[in-house]
Amino acid sequence: MQEENFINYTSPILQNAIEFLKGVGPFRADMLKKELNIFTFGDLLEHFPIRHIDKTQVKSIIDIFPGSDYIQVSGRLMSYQVLGAGRATRLVAELRDNTGAIELTWFQHIQWVQKSLELGKDYLVFGKPAFFMGKPQITHPELELLLPGNPEKKEFLEPVYPATEKLKSKGLNGRNLGKLTIALMALISENDVPEFLPKPIIHALQLLSRWDALKNIHFPTSPEMYERAVERLKFEELFVAQVRLSMAREGRKRFSKGIIFASVGKLFNDFYSKYLPFSLTGAQKRVLKEIRLDTARGRQMNRLLQGDVGSGKTIVALMTMLIAADNGFQSCLMAPTEILARQHLDGIRALLSEMPLRIELLTGSVKAAARRKILAATIAGEVDILIGTHALIEKEVAFKNLGMAIVDEQHRFGVAQRAKLWEKSEIPPHVLVMTATPIPRTLAMTAYGDLDYSVMDELPPGRLPIKTVHRIEYARPQVMDFIKSEIIKGRQIYIIFPLIEESETLNYENLMKGYENVKAYFPEPKYYISMVHGKMPADLKSVNMNRFVQNDTQIMVSTTVIEVGVNVPNASVMIIESAEKFGLSQLHQLRGRVGRGSEKSYCILITGDAISKEARERLAVMCSTNDGFKIAEKDLEIRGPGDIEGTRQSGLLNFKLANIIADKLLLDKAKEMADEITDTDPLLVSELNVRLKEYLLAQKGKTEWSKIS
Ligand code: ADP
Ligand code: MG
């Protein structure tokens, strides 16, 4: 069609600087920029109201009832008089329609209001009614003289916009901002905000057009129209996001060259039949199969593996690396902390001790000479598996043929950090990112939607559920007695102190005090205690850690550095001090350090007795379930999606209107329709989809969807 050439998704008028709008000028423009980030006409168009005032209806006075929200009535002004004295002085007027009377009261600007009132005239009155002695009244109502020819009621709901205190003090309050929007709407038309959603979708979902939606979100003709406007604009946000993700995912599948792991060979099979210390869970088998298929196809695997704490992700990582080795490729495994990297090294070396593979560790604390050797062996291809921390992504680390990059506990890494891993070879290695921070599936699909996705929703057999309780400070003696009884049974204990972000020193003091306290209860030589904290030199950390792992110490006193991944199956009690200071996912991670063996395990959350309602709610959730996915859902309910670990920096969940929890149904719809479109018309060339494509291209650069993994 001819007219398509004229479609402009970045309409010039919407790019006009805000000072050129009638009623703005340089001073107000400055304020709008500083306070609300409104720089252009387009920004103002997207500054949506928080609520509306409904003056489209006029009620009969008799229909006002206690608890009525804001209402509008019209009637004749029958009388007014000033009553009381001093602070109690007030102006009281009576307005009457043909169903009854209402009292109007002013405590301020009495003289000014009184002067403007005209007895016997008809008025339109707006306000929030209250009842006094059974009679309705409105304090400080809005009053408008009903002149002949003036419409009795408004055609549109009146918008109230979010505004800051500063703006309000300069006369730009939430309602005055509406005058600017009126001026703006008078200047633009449908051509400035053309439709881009495919027609079949608009029809299927009965959506308003973009123009109608934008008009009605600001100036709805009814509450129902407002709802429809919001729905359309929410859908638009979610749909555009899903299309971008879907295209990125499909594009990667279609175009990326990937290493082919043609076969599963001797290493994998030998390990499986001779050295695997247990039989795999169904979930582990399923995920390995998914990985196996993914890596044989000739395209890059980019897979997110989500498994609750203790579900056994490490062995999946290990066996995945064996497939790489079987095909002559190197692997690396990146962990977020030195402790965890070292633990992976020890565990994996032990499991592979009988196999002809070279496994090395690279972390920040590996000394220069050793480091040079490892780097040289890595680039020469002599190292089969390189395990490490962030040190792995440094420039100097080069591989001969990296085929598989695994990231453990990926929520601890930024997006950019992960991406660096696969700039390390010409054909990008397969990528597996593993996380135990459970994210509800819908959220995962939105935050990491261009990744393939596997879940391990099954724990190895024989695990007993962890018993979690909340104890108040003064029950500490009983808690200590309990610890003692567990130690006598041969078990080991974690005691965790919170990290206080404001102050390193305070942190340290807090931990030391706790340590001294524990020591007083559990003196040497009967008891031995390990301590680990973030500021400790790496070698001291690993000495302390190892003593605990080898059961030379019965108690581990630590900050959250042991939060993720640490695996000491003999530990059966997790004590969390000042538990109110931790978020839900962190508590769940910490609790996941116990319950890894066959013994009954306990988690004791200690707090003072004065804690916030929200903290109490979190602790109650912890005491009620061990299921990481349920906890994640609760977390979302309590905190909202803006705060989910690992998604914050990606900015993917910051929609203007949509909320991926509250609008889950809409999100599912958007995803379904986006997938269908990218399936049937991946390049968006069909007549139906070409506008969508133009819109996406015009918006390019606003968000970088393709850089997620
Ligand atoms: P996470 O998923 O939290 O990283 P790990 O990989 O550390 O969990 O595994 C937790 C514990 O469960 C380890 O001690 C591991 O040896 C054990 N484990 C893993 N898979 C199985 C299995 N299929 N059967 C029995 N134990 C298993
Ligand atoms: Mg782990």
XYZ file of C-alpha atoms and ligand atoms in Angstrom:
737
model
C 0.000 0.000 0.000
C 1.152 3.509 -0.854
C 0.469 5.140 2.469
C 2.884 2.839 4.229
C 5.713 4.998 3.034
C 4.419 7.791 5.191
C 4.123 5.889 8.410
C 6.399 7.473 10.878
C 6.903 5.735 14.181
C 9.071 8.517 15.449
C 6.719 11.331 14.584
C 8.601 14.659 14.448
C 6.033 16.457 16.534
C 6.504 14.011 19.391
C 10.182 14.826 19.369
C 9.576 18.524 19.916
C 11.222 19.884 23.032
C 8.717 20.282 25.830
C 9.298 24.035 26.207
C 7.538 24.580 22.904
C 4.249 23.273 24.212
C 1.637 25.901 24.985
C 1.626 26.601 28.706
C 5.135 25.330 29.371
C 7.935 27.775 28.578
C 11.562 27.610 29.704
C 11.013 27.658 33.477
C 8.408 24.929 33.613
C 10.271 22.952 30.967
C 13.272 22.931 33.234
C 11.188 21.638 36.116
C 9.507 18.970 34.010
C 12.881 17.718 32.842
C 14.408 17.670 36.288
C 11.456 16.318 38.202
C 9.743 13.964 35.776
C 12.258 13.309 33.006
C 9.878 14.858 30.518
C 11.990 16.302 27.722
C 9.753 16.026 24.683
C 6.117 16.028 23.639
C 6.415 12.274 23.361
C 7.590 11.982 26.967
C 4.567 13.921 28.118
C 2.300 11.679 26.066
C 3.743 8.746 27.958
C 3.409 10.343 31.366
C 0.282 8.466 32.340
C -2.239 9.524 34.982
C -2.339 7.765 38.332
C -6.074 8.211 38.675
C -9.042 10.042 37.290
C -11.734 12.253 38.641
C -15.120 11.236 37.374
C -17.239 14.240 36.536
C -19.127 12.471 33.804
C -21.883 11.433 36.162
C -24.211 13.622 38.181
C -25.775 11.912 41.165
C -29.044 12.631 42.894
C -28.445 13.791 46.449
C -30.669 11.040 47.764
C -28.316 8.462 46.222
C -25.320 9.560 48.283
C -24.524 6.987 50.934
C -21.946 6.772 53.717
C -18.664 5.655 52.231
C -19.374 7.132 48.776
C -16.239 8.017 46.874
C -15.891 11.380 45.134
C -19.219 12.368 43.621
C -20.737 15.117 41.564
C -24.161 16.609 42.213
C -25.949 19.590 40.776
C -28.473 21.785 42.542
C -29.531 25.216 43.659
C -27.697 27.230 46.309
C -30.365 27.824 48.980
C -28.455 29.564 51.779
C -25.049 30.243 53.296
C -23.758 31.623 56.572
C -20.564 31.973 58.569
C -20.645 30.038 61.831
C -18.362 29.730 64.858
C -15.423 31.888 65.810
C -11.618 31.781 65.843
C -10.207 28.521 64.568
C -13.675 27.009 64.338
C -14.942 29.693 61.958
C -16.551 28.114 58.929
C -18.745 28.890 56.004
C -21.724 26.589 55.652
C -23.976 26.514 52.601
C -26.963 24.409 51.601
C -27.439 22.997 48.124
C -30.683 21.347 47.100
C -31.771 19.225 44.127
C -35.221 17.715 43.705
C -34.292 14.688 45.835
C -32.726 16.304 48.906
C -30.190 18.698 50.401
C -26.458 18.588 51.034
C -24.318 20.779 53.267
C -21.161 22.389 51.892
C -18.501 23.542 54.347
C -15.347 25.673 54.069
C -12.763 26.282 56.780
C -10.381 28.214 54.582
C -10.576 31.164 52.192
C -13.965 31.854 53.718
C -14.246 35.450 52.620
C -13.146 34.737 49.116
C -15.577 31.839 48.681
C -18.433 33.751 50.282
C -17.966 36.617 47.840
C -18.216 34.281 44.875
C -21.400 32.512 45.971
C -24.684 33.562 44.338
C -27.864 32.601 46.133
C -30.557 30.965 44.047
C -28.159 29.977 41.251
C -27.509 26.424 40.058
C -24.128 24.835 40.729
C -22.208 21.743 39.807
C -20.522 20.466 42.980
C -17.729 17.924 43.193
C -16.136 16.394 46.284
C -15.912 13.521 48.709
C -19.034 13.294 50.837
C -19.153 12.554 54.563
C -22.110 12.092 56.843
C -22.780 14.191 59.907
C -25.856 13.479 62.065
C -27.265 11.439 59.201
C -26.933 14.271 56.698
C -24.523 14.317 53.742
C -21.957 17.088 53.550
C -18.870 17.949 51.550
C -15.932 19.875 52.950
C -14.074 22.148 50.531
C -16.029 21.072 47.463
C -15.214 22.197 43.966
C -17.923 24.507 42.756
C -18.846 25.528 39.266
C -21.659 27.874 38.316
C -23.980 26.179 35.846
C -24.454 28.765 33.154
C -27.095 28.285 30.503
C -25.560 26.437 27.569
C -22.737 24.922 29.639
C -22.788 21.156 29.577
C -24.182 19.727 32.790
C -21.540 17.069 32.957
C -18.102 16.451 31.548
C -17.481 14.292 28.540
C -14.224 12.825 29.843
C -12.811 11.720 33.139
C -10.300 14.241 34.364
C -6.740 12.879 34.731
C -4.555 13.315 37.789
C -0.860 12.800 37.087
C 2.015 11.771 39.272
C 3.833 14.931 40.312
C 6.569 15.734 42.788
C 6.301 18.077 45.787
C 8.528 20.521 43.998
C 6.291 20.625 40.956
C 3.246 21.060 43.157
C 4.843 23.998 44.938
C 5.364 25.664 41.565
C 1.767 25.250 40.534
C 2.206 22.116 38.456
C 0.201 19.691 40.528
C -1.232 16.408 39.343
C -4.321 18.063 37.915
C -2.669 21.083 36.324
C -0.429 18.766 34.397
C -3.619 17.687 32.681
C -3.883 21.111 31.051
C -0.588 20.411 29.328
C -1.832 17.058 28.123
C -4.956 18.722 26.743
C -2.760 21.165 24.826
C -0.685 18.271 23.526
C -3.638 16.159 22.437
C -4.960 19.101 20.429
C -1.755 19.094 18.383
C -1.461 15.445 17.523
C -3.566 12.952 15.640
C -3.752 9.295 14.813
C -0.965 9.729 12.246
C 1.502 10.536 14.968
C 0.862 7.300 16.818
C 0.058 4.830 14.056
C -1.062 1.297 14.755
C 1.565 -1.390 14.498
C 0.020 -4.435 16.139
C -1.004 -7.043 13.562
C -4.709 -6.863 12.766
C -5.517 -10.456 13.738
C -4.213 -9.795 17.237
C -6.242 -6.621 17.615
C -9.293 -8.553 16.534
C -8.647 -11.597 18.654
C -8.130 -9.592 21.824
C -10.591 -6.814 20.978
C -7.910 -4.240 21.625
C -8.328 -0.506 21.211
C -6.209 1.088 18.511
C -3.057 2.796 19.699
C -4.522 6.222 19.187
C -7.738 5.398 21.007
C -5.759 3.836 23.811
C -3.549 6.878 24.235
C -6.518 9.221 24.143
C -8.414 7.147 26.657
C -5.635 6.549 29.089
C -5.450 10.305 29.537
C -9.044 11.323 28.926
C -11.266 8.283 29.117
C -14.915 8.608 28.262
C -15.715 6.105 31.031
C -13.931 3.951 33.598
C -14.446 0.991 31.264
C -12.693 2.792 28.415
C -9.835 3.586 30.753
C -9.478 -0.112 31.571
C -9.439 -0.997 27.913
C -6.844 1.684 27.176
C -4.589 0.383 29.912
C -5.040 -3.173 28.733
C -4.092 -2.303 25.194
C -0.987 -0.384 26.243
C 0.093 -3.087 28.680
C -0.334 -5.699 26.008
C 1.690 -3.583 23.619
C 4.585 -3.383 26.087
C 4.582 -7.068 26.851
C 4.090 -8.105 23.255
C 6.905 -5.952 21.915
C 9.206 -7.327 24.598
C 8.218 -10.892 23.810
C 8.640 -10.431 20.070
C 12.133 -9.073 20.580
C 13.051 -11.995 22.827
C 11.504 -14.497 20.535
C 13.311 -13.069 17.517
C 16.617 -13.050 19.357
C 16.127 -16.676 20.313
C 15.045 -17.762 16.843
C 17.775 -15.714 15.226
C 20.361 -17.415 17.336
C 18.978 -20.810 16.416
C 18.844 -20.008 12.750
C 22.033 -18.126 12.148
C 24.542 -18.882 14.847
C 27.225 -21.346 14.029
C 27.762 -23.798 16.798
C 30.283 -26.412 17.647
C 29.000 -29.900 17.029
C 29.461 -32.472 19.746
C 28.901 -35.372 17.425
C 29.032 -38.165 19.911
C 29.023 -39.164 23.513
C 32.270 -41.022 23.965
C 34.452 -43.003 26.271
C 34.952 -40.377 28.964
C 31.261 -39.831 29.515
C 30.436 -43.516 29.353
C 33.291 -44.590 31.615
C 32.293 -42.025 34.169
C 28.678 -43.019 33.968
C 29.315 -46.704 34.393
C 32.290 -46.680 36.781
C 32.547 -43.520 38.831
C 29.153 -41.907 39.173
C 28.528 -42.337 42.918
C 24.732 -42.483 42.723
C 22.073 -42.947 40.113
C 20.846 -39.766 38.462
C 17.442 -38.353 39.256
C 14.869 -38.276 36.488
C 15.288 -34.518 36.243
C 19.059 -34.783 35.903
C 18.682 -37.353 33.136
C 16.159 -35.218 31.318
C 18.340 -32.123 31.436
C 21.407 -34.023 30.272
C 19.392 -35.278 27.344
C 18.288 -31.757 26.484
C 21.876 -30.589 26.585
C 23.008 -33.552 24.563
C 20.496 -32.802 21.785
C 21.244 -29.105 21.902
C 24.956 -29.508 21.415
C 24.731 -31.958 18.554
C 22.732 -29.705 16.288
C 25.318 -27.367 14.947
C 24.045 -24.273 16.614
C 25.152 -22.630 19.791
C 23.439 -23.854 22.914
C 22.413 -21.079 25.239
C 20.586 -22.713 28.087
C 19.404 -21.638 31.486
C 19.268 -24.456 33.995
C 17.180 -23.744 36.992
C 17.239 -26.143 39.881
C 16.401 -25.605 43.484
C 19.252 -25.682 45.983
C 20.523 -29.209 46.397
C 18.895 -30.554 43.244
C 22.293 -31.673 41.992
C 23.328 -29.234 39.294
C 27.038 -29.801 39.749
C 26.975 -33.349 38.443
C 25.033 -32.168 35.385
C 27.724 -29.565 34.774
C 30.426 -32.167 35.171
C 28.876 -34.635 32.761
C 28.251 -31.869 30.257
C 31.945 -31.067 30.361
C 32.725 -34.717 29.751
C 30.704 -34.611 26.546
C 32.817 -31.635 25.468
C 36.023 -33.493 26.330
C 34.818 -36.557 24.448
C 34.609 -34.361 21.363
C 38.030 -32.862 21.890
C 36.959 -29.558 23.384
C 37.924 -27.663 26.510
C 35.408 -26.497 29.110
C 35.330 -23.863 31.762
C 33.197 -23.523 34.865
C 32.819 -20.106 36.421
C 31.659 -19.712 40.021
C 30.838 -16.493 41.862
C 33.147 -16.974 44.857
C 36.599 -18.309 45.477
C 35.249 -20.745 48.056
C 32.789 -22.204 45.621
C 35.327 -22.414 42.794
C 37.726 -24.248 45.065
C 34.985 -26.586 46.214
C 34.101 -27.366 42.603
C 37.759 -28.053 41.877
C 38.113 -30.442 44.806
C 34.817 -32.204 44.144
C 35.361 -32.575 40.420
C 38.978 -33.650 40.780
C 37.899 -36.314 43.253
C 35.166 -37.622 40.981
C 37.458 -37.638 37.951
C 40.573 -38.859 39.729
C 40.769 -42.014 37.658
C 40.215 -40.291 34.353
C 42.796 -38.885 31.957
C 41.767 -35.258 32.285
C 43.621 -32.190 33.460
C 41.604 -29.908 35.691
C 42.942 -26.573 36.898
C 41.814 -23.684 39.064
C 42.158 -20.038 38.161
C 41.138 -17.412 40.696
C 42.375 -14.029 41.769
C 44.532 -15.550 44.455
C 46.472 -17.964 42.266
C 50.063 -16.710 42.445
C 51.797 -15.281 39.406
C 54.091 -18.214 38.648
C 51.364 -20.830 38.936
C 49.064 -18.585 36.991
C 51.483 -18.307 34.081
C 51.723 -22.083 33.918
C 47.975 -22.554 33.933
C 47.438 -19.883 31.283
C 50.071 -21.448 29.053
C 48.603 -24.918 29.473
C 45.136 -23.578 28.747
C 46.080 -21.922 25.491
C 48.057 -24.996 24.520
C 44.925 -27.058 24.991
C 46.445 -29.175 27.756
C 43.891 -28.125 30.344
C 40.619 -29.914 29.762
C 38.535 -28.258 32.437
C 39.327 -24.818 33.809
C 37.454 -23.886 36.948
C 37.506 -20.396 38.365
C 35.973 -17.125 39.389
C 35.715 -13.828 37.496
C 39.387 -14.371 36.806
C 38.251 -16.558 33.901
C 36.884 -13.675 31.922
C 40.023 -11.596 32.069
C 41.679 -10.797 28.757
C 44.792 -12.845 29.364
C 42.780 -16.066 29.624
C 42.716 -17.751 26.221
C 41.755 -21.242 25.204
C 42.847 -23.450 22.363
C 39.338 -24.681 21.681
C 36.753 -23.750 24.261
C 33.620 -25.742 23.549
C 31.565 -25.398 26.688
C 31.260 -22.511 29.116
C 29.283 -23.106 32.292
C 28.297 -20.390 34.712
C 27.259 -21.500 38.180
C 24.859 -19.412 40.240
C 24.506 -17.015 37.370
C 22.454 -14.475 39.304
C 25.683 -13.365 40.891
C 27.119 -12.291 37.583
C 26.226 -9.314 35.490
C 25.019 -9.702 31.951
C 28.140 -8.218 30.439
C 30.391 -10.480 32.476
C 28.703 -13.560 31.149
C 28.847 -12.363 27.578
C 32.632 -12.044 27.807
C 32.942 -15.768 28.294
C 32.060 -16.609 24.795
C 34.100 -13.966 23.121
C 36.865 -16.372 23.948
C 36.716 -18.419 20.799
C 35.902 -17.841 17.167
C 32.909 -20.101 17.071
C 31.105 -19.336 20.298
C 31.185 -22.155 22.838
C 27.997 -23.682 24.105
C 26.774 -21.916 27.184
C 25.012 -23.346 30.195
C 24.036 -20.997 32.986
C 22.884 -22.557 36.213
C 20.947 -20.888 38.942
C 19.316 -21.847 42.184
C 17.686 -18.510 42.709
C 14.300 -19.796 41.809
C 12.468 -17.514 39.485
C 8.881 -18.336 38.614
C 8.693 -19.605 35.108
C 6.902 -16.640 33.620
C 9.443 -14.318 35.091
C 12.276 -16.406 33.762
C 10.714 -16.361 30.319
C 10.564 -12.613 30.431
C 13.913 -11.943 31.993
C 15.837 -14.592 30.114
C 13.424 -15.221 27.301
C 16.012 -15.644 24.601
C 17.580 -18.544 26.456
C 16.395 -22.093 26.290
C 15.198 -23.199 29.628
C 15.516 -26.350 31.711
C 14.175 -26.994 35.170
C 15.273 -29.545 37.721
C 12.261 -29.864 39.919
C 13.303 -33.006 41.737
C 15.654 -33.512 44.654
C 17.861 -36.594 44.951
C 16.072 -39.349 46.833
C 16.268 -39.747 50.597
C 16.332 -36.066 51.517
C 14.342 -35.194 54.605
C 12.603 -31.842 54.587
C 14.453 -29.197 56.596
C 12.606 -28.079 59.698
C 12.634 -24.293 59.955
C 11.738 -22.295 63.056
C 11.818 -18.649 64.085
C 13.297 -17.940 67.528
C 13.545 -14.685 69.457
C 16.880 -13.501 70.813
C 16.199 -14.537 74.398
C 15.762 -18.171 73.424
C 19.454 -18.251 72.555
C 20.428 -20.516 75.496
C 17.995 -23.170 74.260
C 19.338 -22.766 70.737
C 22.872 -23.264 72.040
C 21.772 -26.394 73.917
C 20.232 -27.707 70.741
C 23.447 -27.074 68.827
C 25.331 -28.961 71.509
C 23.038 -31.984 71.215
C 23.504 -32.051 67.431
C 27.271 -31.812 67.734
C 27.204 -34.730 70.168
C 25.386 -36.693 67.451
C 28.320 -35.920 65.173
C 26.651 -33.184 63.130
C 28.074 -29.812 62.081
C 26.600 -26.338 62.417
C 26.584 -23.098 60.422
C 26.036 -19.780 62.186
C 25.538 -16.895 59.765
C 25.798 -13.198 60.515
C 24.356 -10.593 58.180
C 26.378 -8.348 56.011
C 25.813 -4.755 56.977
C 26.271 -2.827 53.807
C 26.901 0.540 55.422
C 30.019 -0.368 57.279
C 32.798 -2.893 56.903
C 33.987 -2.271 60.444
C 30.552 -2.739 61.929
C 30.285 -5.932 59.989
C 33.501 -7.235 61.281
C 32.723 -6.239 64.876
C 29.347 -7.873 64.642
C 30.855 -11.093 63.401
C 33.664 -11.049 65.964
C 31.247 -10.483 68.800
C 29.167 -13.380 67.579
C 32.273 -15.519 67.256
C 33.394 -14.742 70.823
C 29.920 -15.519 72.062
C 29.836 -18.882 70.296
C 33.327 -19.637 71.559
C 32.224 -19.020 75.131
C 29.576 -21.686 74.735
C 31.806 -24.063 72.828
C 35.352 -23.872 74.174
C 38.360 -25.743 72.852
C 39.566 -28.426 73.049
C 36.199 -30.085 73.088
C 34.909 -27.946 70.242
C 36.582 -26.298 67.283
C 35.219 -23.411 65.314
C 35.926 -22.182 61.765
C 35.361 -18.610 60.767
C 35.126 -17.163 57.267
C 34.375 -13.644 56.102
C 34.725 -11.577 52.992
C 37.791 -9.608 54.018
C 39.799 -12.647 54.995
C 42.787 -13.486 52.768
C 41.912 -16.280 50.361
C 44.305 -18.854 51.760
C 43.042 -18.356 55.303
C 39.502 -18.661 54.006
C 40.226 -21.964 52.367
C 42.072 -23.294 55.443
C 39.011 -22.537 57.557
C 36.670 -23.904 54.944
C 38.658 -27.088 54.533
C 38.785 -27.741 58.251
C 35.003 -27.547 58.283
C 34.650 -29.721 55.179
C 36.905 -32.348 56.760
C 34.929 -32.218 59.989
C 37.920 -30.918 61.992
C 35.711 -28.077 63.165
C 32.125 -28.568 64.211
C 30.949 -25.008 63.820
C 31.294 -22.586 60.932
C 30.785 -18.943 61.877
C 30.490 -16.873 58.740
C 29.037 -13.973 56.858
C 27.057 -14.687 53.727
C 30.191 -15.601 51.768
C 29.152 -19.222 52.126
C 25.700 -18.401 50.833
C 25.807 -20.101 47.492
C 26.858 -23.512 46.460
C 28.842 -24.700 49.467
C 28.265 -28.396 50.003
C 29.025 -30.057 53.349
C 26.495 -32.888 53.636
C 27.307 -33.595 57.292
C 26.166 -30.118 58.353
C 22.640 -30.344 59.726
C 21.918 -27.040 61.454
C 21.816 -23.582 59.912
C 21.513 -20.730 62.400
C 20.811 -17.344 60.829
C 21.390 -14.373 63.114
C 19.406 -11.158 62.572
C 17.387 -13.114 60.056
C 15.135 -10.115 59.482
C 17.966 -8.462 57.577
C 17.932 -11.050 54.803
C 15.745 -11.289 51.750
C 13.749 -14.420 51.034
C 15.900 -15.803 48.282
C 18.996 -15.283 50.375
C 17.433 -17.069 53.336
C 16.480 -19.921 51.065
C 20.004 -20.117 49.659
C 21.486 -20.154 53.127
C 19.091 -22.795 54.325
C 20.092 -24.840 51.290
C 23.514 -25.389 52.870
C 21.921 -27.985 55.155
C 19.643 -30.873 54.333
C 22.218 -32.204 51.871
C 22.844 -35.488 53.605
C 20.623 -38.206 54.946
C 20.233 -36.649 58.431
C 17.296 -34.578 59.581
C 18.293 -30.919 59.269
C 17.208 -27.711 60.940
C 17.205 -24.036 60.136
C 16.802 -21.592 63.020
C 16.040 -17.976 62.202
C 16.955 -15.677 65.083
C 15.652 -12.116 65.435
C 14.875 -9.547 68.080
C 11.221 -9.284 69.010
C 10.596 -5.952 67.287
C 10.716 -6.602 63.570
C 8.753 -5.176 60.686
C 5.582 -6.756 59.397
C 7.264 -7.506 56.110
C 10.167 -9.267 57.833
C 7.720 -11.296 59.899
C 5.958 -12.298 56.704
C 9.227 -13.436 55.141
C 10.121 -15.555 58.146
C 6.668 -17.109 58.166
C 7.110 -18.083 54.515
C 10.445 -19.693 55.339
C 8.926 -21.683 58.192
C 6.055 -22.872 56.032
C 7.813 -24.274 52.960
C 11.066 -25.664 51.589
C 10.033 -25.249 47.991
C 12.196 -22.660 46.286
C 9.670 -21.983 43.569
C 6.914 -21.279 46.069
C 9.257 -19.010 47.965
C 10.057 -17.154 44.789
C 6.355 -16.570 44.136
C 5.891 -15.253 47.660
C 8.939 -13.077 47.283
C 7.416 -11.525 44.212
C 4.158 -10.943 46.032
C 5.884 -9.244 48.928
C 8.467 -7.230 47.029
C 7.185 -6.892 43.517
C 9.200 -7.801 40.468
C 11.498 -4.790 40.395
C 13.839 -6.330 42.880
C 14.433 -9.825 41.670
C 18.081 -10.612 41.905
C 19.885 -10.637 38.631
C 17.111 -9.020 36.709
C 17.537 -5.566 38.136
C 20.578 -4.684 36.096
C 19.073 -6.155 32.980
C 16.208 -3.668 33.208
C 13.990 -6.181 31.506
C 11.219 -6.130 33.986
C 10.753 -2.414 34.195
C 7.637 -1.959 32.191
C 5.849 1.331 32.326
C 2.383 -0.067 32.866
C 2.550 -3.811 32.860
C 3.419 -5.827 35.914
C 4.465 -9.309 35.031
C 2.942 -10.747 38.168
C -0.373 -8.945 38.227
C -0.671 -9.135 34.452
C 0.394 -12.711 34.115
C -2.505 -13.677 31.878
C -1.757 -10.842 29.510
C 1.898 -11.807 29.559
C 1.076 -15.394 28.650
C -1.083 -14.171 25.787
C 1.646 -11.826 24.589
C 4.187 -14.605 24.671
C 1.956 -17.058 22.873
C 1.186 -14.572 20.120
C 4.766 -13.401 19.811
C 5.990 -16.982 19.462
C 3.376 -17.711 16.859
C 4.388 -14.736 14.771
C 8.093 -15.478 14.945
C 7.349 -19.097 14.077
C 5.292 -18.366 10.993
C 6.965 -15.183 9.821
C 10.395 -14.973 11.445
C 11.551 -12.001 9.410
C 8.264 -10.126 9.777
C 7.891 -9.625 6.063
C 4.244 -10.465 5.605
C 1.745 -7.720 4.955
C 0.292 -8.263 8.415
C 3.533 -7.912 10.284
C 5.492 -5.371 8.334
C 4.366 -2.474 10.489
C 5.420 -4.276 13.588
C 8.829 -4.673 12.048
C 9.034 -0.977 11.208
C 8.063 -0.118 14.727
C 10.700 -2.425 16.203
C 13.341 -0.936 13.954
C 12.308 2.585 14.912
C 12.556 1.672 18.579
C 15.887 -0.031 18.206
C 18.458 1.214 20.628
C 15.894 2.042 23.253
C 16.419 -1.370 24.752
C 19.062 -3.919 23.964
C 17.062 -7.081 24.140
C 19.503 -9.237 22.370
C 22.226 -8.842 24.949
C 20.590 -10.770 27.701
C 22.565 -13.904 28.071
P 23.093 -27.722 43.711
O 22.047 -27.995 42.683
O 22.568 -26.925 44.847
O 24.345 -27.152 43.109
P 24.819 -29.945 44.269
O 25.203 -30.200 42.867
O 25.815 -29.264 45.142
O 23.461 -29.147 44.334
O 24.358 -31.330 44.900
C 23.950 -31.424 46.237
C 24.310 -32.771 46.826
O 23.512 -33.779 46.268
C 25.740 -33.174 46.580
O 26.242 -33.747 47.768
C 25.635 -34.192 45.475
O 26.679 -35.127 45.527
C 24.313 -34.847 45.782
N 23.633 -35.412 44.614
C 23.507 -34.841 43.399
N 22.790 -35.643 42.579
C 22.439 -36.726 43.294
C 21.696 -37.914 43.011
N 21.167 -38.131 41.810
N 21.527 -38.821 43.993
C 22.064 -38.597 45.206
N 22.767 -37.531 45.542
C 22.971 -36.574 44.602
Mg 25.560 -25.579 43.213
